[in-house]
Coordinates of C-alpha atoms and ligand atoms in Angstrom, one line a residue:
M5 CA 5.6 -11.9 -9.4
K6 CA 7.3 -8.7 -10.6
S7 CA 10.1 -7.0 -9.3
F8 CA 11.8 -3.7 -9.6
I9 CA 14.3 -1.8 -8.3
T10 CA 13.8 2.6 -8.0
N11 CA 16.5 4.8 -7.9
S12 CA 14.7 7.7 -6.4
S13 CA 11.4 8.2 -3.9
E14 CA 9.5 9.9 -7.5
E15 CA 10.5 6.8 -9.4
T16 CA 8.9 4.9 -6.1
I17 CA 6.1 7.7 -6.9
L18 CA 5.4 7.1 -10.3
L19 CA 5.2 2.7 -9.5
G20 CA 2.6 3.2 -7.5
K21 CA 0.9 5.2 -10.1
R22 CA 1.8 3.1 -13.1
I23 CA 0.1 -0.1 -9.7
V24 CA -3.2 1.3 -9.4
E25 CA -3.4 2.4 -13.3
A26 CA -2.6 -1.4 -14.4
L27 CA -5.0 -3.1 -11.3
P28 CA -8.1 -4.7 -12.0
S29 CA -11.0 -3.1 -10.4
Y30 CA -11.7 -7.2 -8.4
L31 CA -8.1 -5.7 -6.5
H32 CA -8.4 -2.8 -4.3
V33 CA -6.4 -4.1 -1.0
I34 CA -2.8 -3.5 -1.1
L35 CA -0.6 -4.8 1.8
L36 CA 2.7 -3.4 1.6
E37 CA 5.4 -4.3 3.6
G38 CA 8.9 -3.5 4.3
D39 CA 11.4 -2.4 6.5
L40 CA 11.0 1.2 8.2
S41 CA 11.8 3.6 5.5
S42 CA 11.7 1.0 3.5
G43 CA 9.0 4.1 0.6
K44 CA 5.6 2.5 2.1
T45 CA 4.0 5.6 2.5
T46 CA 6.0 7.5 -0.7
L47 CA 4.8 3.7 -3.1
T48 CA 1.2 4.8 -1.6
K49 CA 1.4 8.3 -2.6
G50 CA 1.8 7.1 -6.2
I51 CA -1.3 4.8 -5.2
A52 CA -2.8 8.3 -4.5
L53 CA -2.2 10.2 -7.2
G54 CA -3.3 7.3 -9.5
L55 CA -6.5 7.2 -7.3
G56 CA -7.2 11.1 -8.2
V57 CA -6.8 12.5 -5.1
K58 CA -5.8 15.5 -4.6
S59 CA -4.4 16.2 -1.3
V60 CA -0.8 15.6 -0.6
V61 CA -0.6 11.7 1.3
N62 CA 1.5 11.6 4.4
S63 CA 2.8 9.1 7.0
P64 CA -0.4 8.9 9.3
T65 CA 1.8 6.4 12.0
F66 CA -0.4 8.4 15.0
T67 CA -3.8 8.2 13.6
I68 CA -3.8 4.7 12.2
L69 CA -5.8 5.7 9.5
K70 CA -6.2 9.0 6.6
I71 CA -9.2 8.8 4.0
Y72 CA -8.6 10.5 1.1
K73 CA -11.5 11.4 -1.6
G74 CA -9.8 10.3 -5.5
I75 CA -12.2 8.3 -8.2
K76 CA -12.7 6.3 -5.1
M77 CA -11.5 6.9 -2.0
L78 CA -8.6 5.8 -0.3
Y79 CA -7.9 4.5 3.3
H80 CA -4.6 4.7 4.1
L81 CA -4.1 2.9 7.5
D82 CA -0.3 2.1 9.0
L83 CA -0.6 -0.6 11.7
Y84 CA 2.2 0.0 13.0
R85 CA 0.7 0.7 16.3
M86 CA -2.4 -1.0 16.4
D87 CA -0.9 -3.1 19.8
N88 CA -0.9 0.1 21.4
I89 CA -4.6 1.2 20.0
G90 CA -6.1 -2.1 21.0
H91 CA -8.4 -4.1 18.6
D92 CA -12.0 -2.4 19.5
F93 CA -11.2 -0.4 16.4
D94 CA -13.4 -1.4 13.1
L95 CA -11.2 -1.9 10.4
E96 CA -13.1 -4.7 8.1
E97 CA -15.4 -1.2 7.1
Y98 CA -12.5 -0.4 4.9
I99 CA -11.2 -3.2 3.7
E100 CA -14.4 -4.4 2.7
D101 CA -15.8 -1.4 0.6
P102 CA -15.7 -2.5 -2.7
M103 CA -15.9 1.5 -3.4
G104 CA -12.9 2.4 -2.0
F105 CA -9.1 1.6 -2.5
T106 CA -7.5 0.7 1.0
V107 CA -3.5 0.6 1.3
I108 CA -2.6 -1.2 4.2
E109 CA 1.5 -0.8 6.1
W110 CA 2.2 -3.6 8.6
P111 CA -0.6 -5.3 8.1
N112 CA 0.3 -8.8 9.8
Q113 CA -1.3 -7.0 13.1
V114 CA -4.7 -7.6 10.9
E115 CA -4.3 -11.1 9.7
A116 CA -7.5 -12.3 10.4
L117 CA -8.7 -9.4 8.6
I118 CA -7.3 -9.4 5.4
P119 CA -9.2 -10.2 2.0
K120 CA -9.6 -13.1 0.3
V121 CA -7.9 -11.5 -3.1
Y122 CA -5.9 -8.2 -2.6
V123 CA -1.8 -7.5 -4.4
H124 CA 0.8 -8.0 -1.8
I125 CA 4.0 -5.8 -2.6
K126 CA 7.2 -5.6 -0.4
L127 CA 9.5 -3.4 0.1
T128 CA 13.1 -3.6 0.6
Y129 CA 16.3 -1.0 1.5
L130 CA 19.2 -1.7 -1.2
D131 CA 21.0 1.5 -0.8
L132 CA 19.7 5.5 0.6
D133 CA 18.5 6.2 -2.6
K134 CA 17.2 2.6 -4.4
R135 CA 14.8 0.2 -3.2
L136 CA 13.9 -3.2 -4.4
I137 CA 10.2 -3.2 -4.9
E138 CA 8.3 -6.6 -4.9
I139 CA 4.8 -7.4 -6.3
T140 CA 2.4 -10.8 -6.3
T141 CA -1.4 -11.4 -5.9
S142 CA -3.3 -13.6 -4.2
N143 CA -4.4 -15.3 -7.2
A144 CA -2.5 -16.4 -10.0
L145 CA -4.5 -14.6 -12.4
D146 CA -1.5 -11.3 -12.9
E147 CA -1.4 -10.8 -16.1
W148 CA -2.1 -6.7 -15.8
M149 CA 1.4 -7.4 -14.3
N150 CA 2.7 -7.3 -18.0
T151 CA 1.2 -3.5 -18.9
L152 CA 3.6 -2.1 -16.0
Ligands
ATP20 N1 13.8 4.8 -4.0 C1 13.3 5.4 -2.9 N2 12.1 4.6 -2.7 C2 11.3 5.1 -1.5 N3 12.0 6.1 -0.2 C3 12.9 6.7 -1.1 C4 14.1 6.1 -2.4 N4 14.5 7.1 -1.5 C5 14.8 6.9 -1.2 N5 14.2 7.9 0.1 C6 13.6 8.5 1.2 O1 13.3 7.1 2.4 C7 12.1 7.4 2.5 C8 11.2 6.1 3.4 O2 10.1 7.3 3.7 P1 8.9 6.7 4.3 O3 8.0 7.1 4.7 O4 8.1 6.4 2.9 O5 9.0 4.9 4.5 P2 7.6 4.1 5.3 O6 7.9 2.5 5.0 O7 6.6 4.3 4.8 O8 8.5 3.9 6.6 P3 7.3 3.3 8.3 O9 7.3 2.2 8.2 O10 7.9 4.4 9.5 O11 6.1 4.2 7.8 C9 12.0 8.9 2.3 O12 12.1 9.5 3.2 C10 12.5 9.1 0.7 O13 12.5 9.7 0.4
MG21 MG1 5.4 4.9 6.7

């Protein structure tokens, strides 16, 4: 586990970029947990930068999924409204694409679909511009975090 405190959205974006650059390639699913406005989409902007995505990443709240093209395909899922949409949506296809990179906001909606290997990032609102960002992985092999 590694924790950071960021003092601006720019710092959170930079952290997202550093995370994706440090990640070993077998880690390509990131679960983002945190309240509304805790910074999940902001962190995803940095992840997209790290993946070489040129277009602007914004909140997919009303679309569930947005796909961006970078070094890998970035699948950005926001499952906050999953219950309204129903479960006929084929999420496995994205989560299991080894050539893709998947970021999931509100992953508790699809617990059954979460792969065995993932990065979990919890964001907590501390103050207007301050966030606590805690990173863990599904396995103990997290030496890559030392390079963050
Ligand atoms: N240190 C910080 N890190 C991230 N965002 C910050 C920070 N300080 C201020 N902010 C602001 O907080 C807001 C975070 O919004 P964001 O959309 O990233 O949250 P979210 O967790 O994705 O919310 P939602 O659950 O509604 O999708 C943005 O307006 C951002 O500019
Ligand atoms: Mg969001």
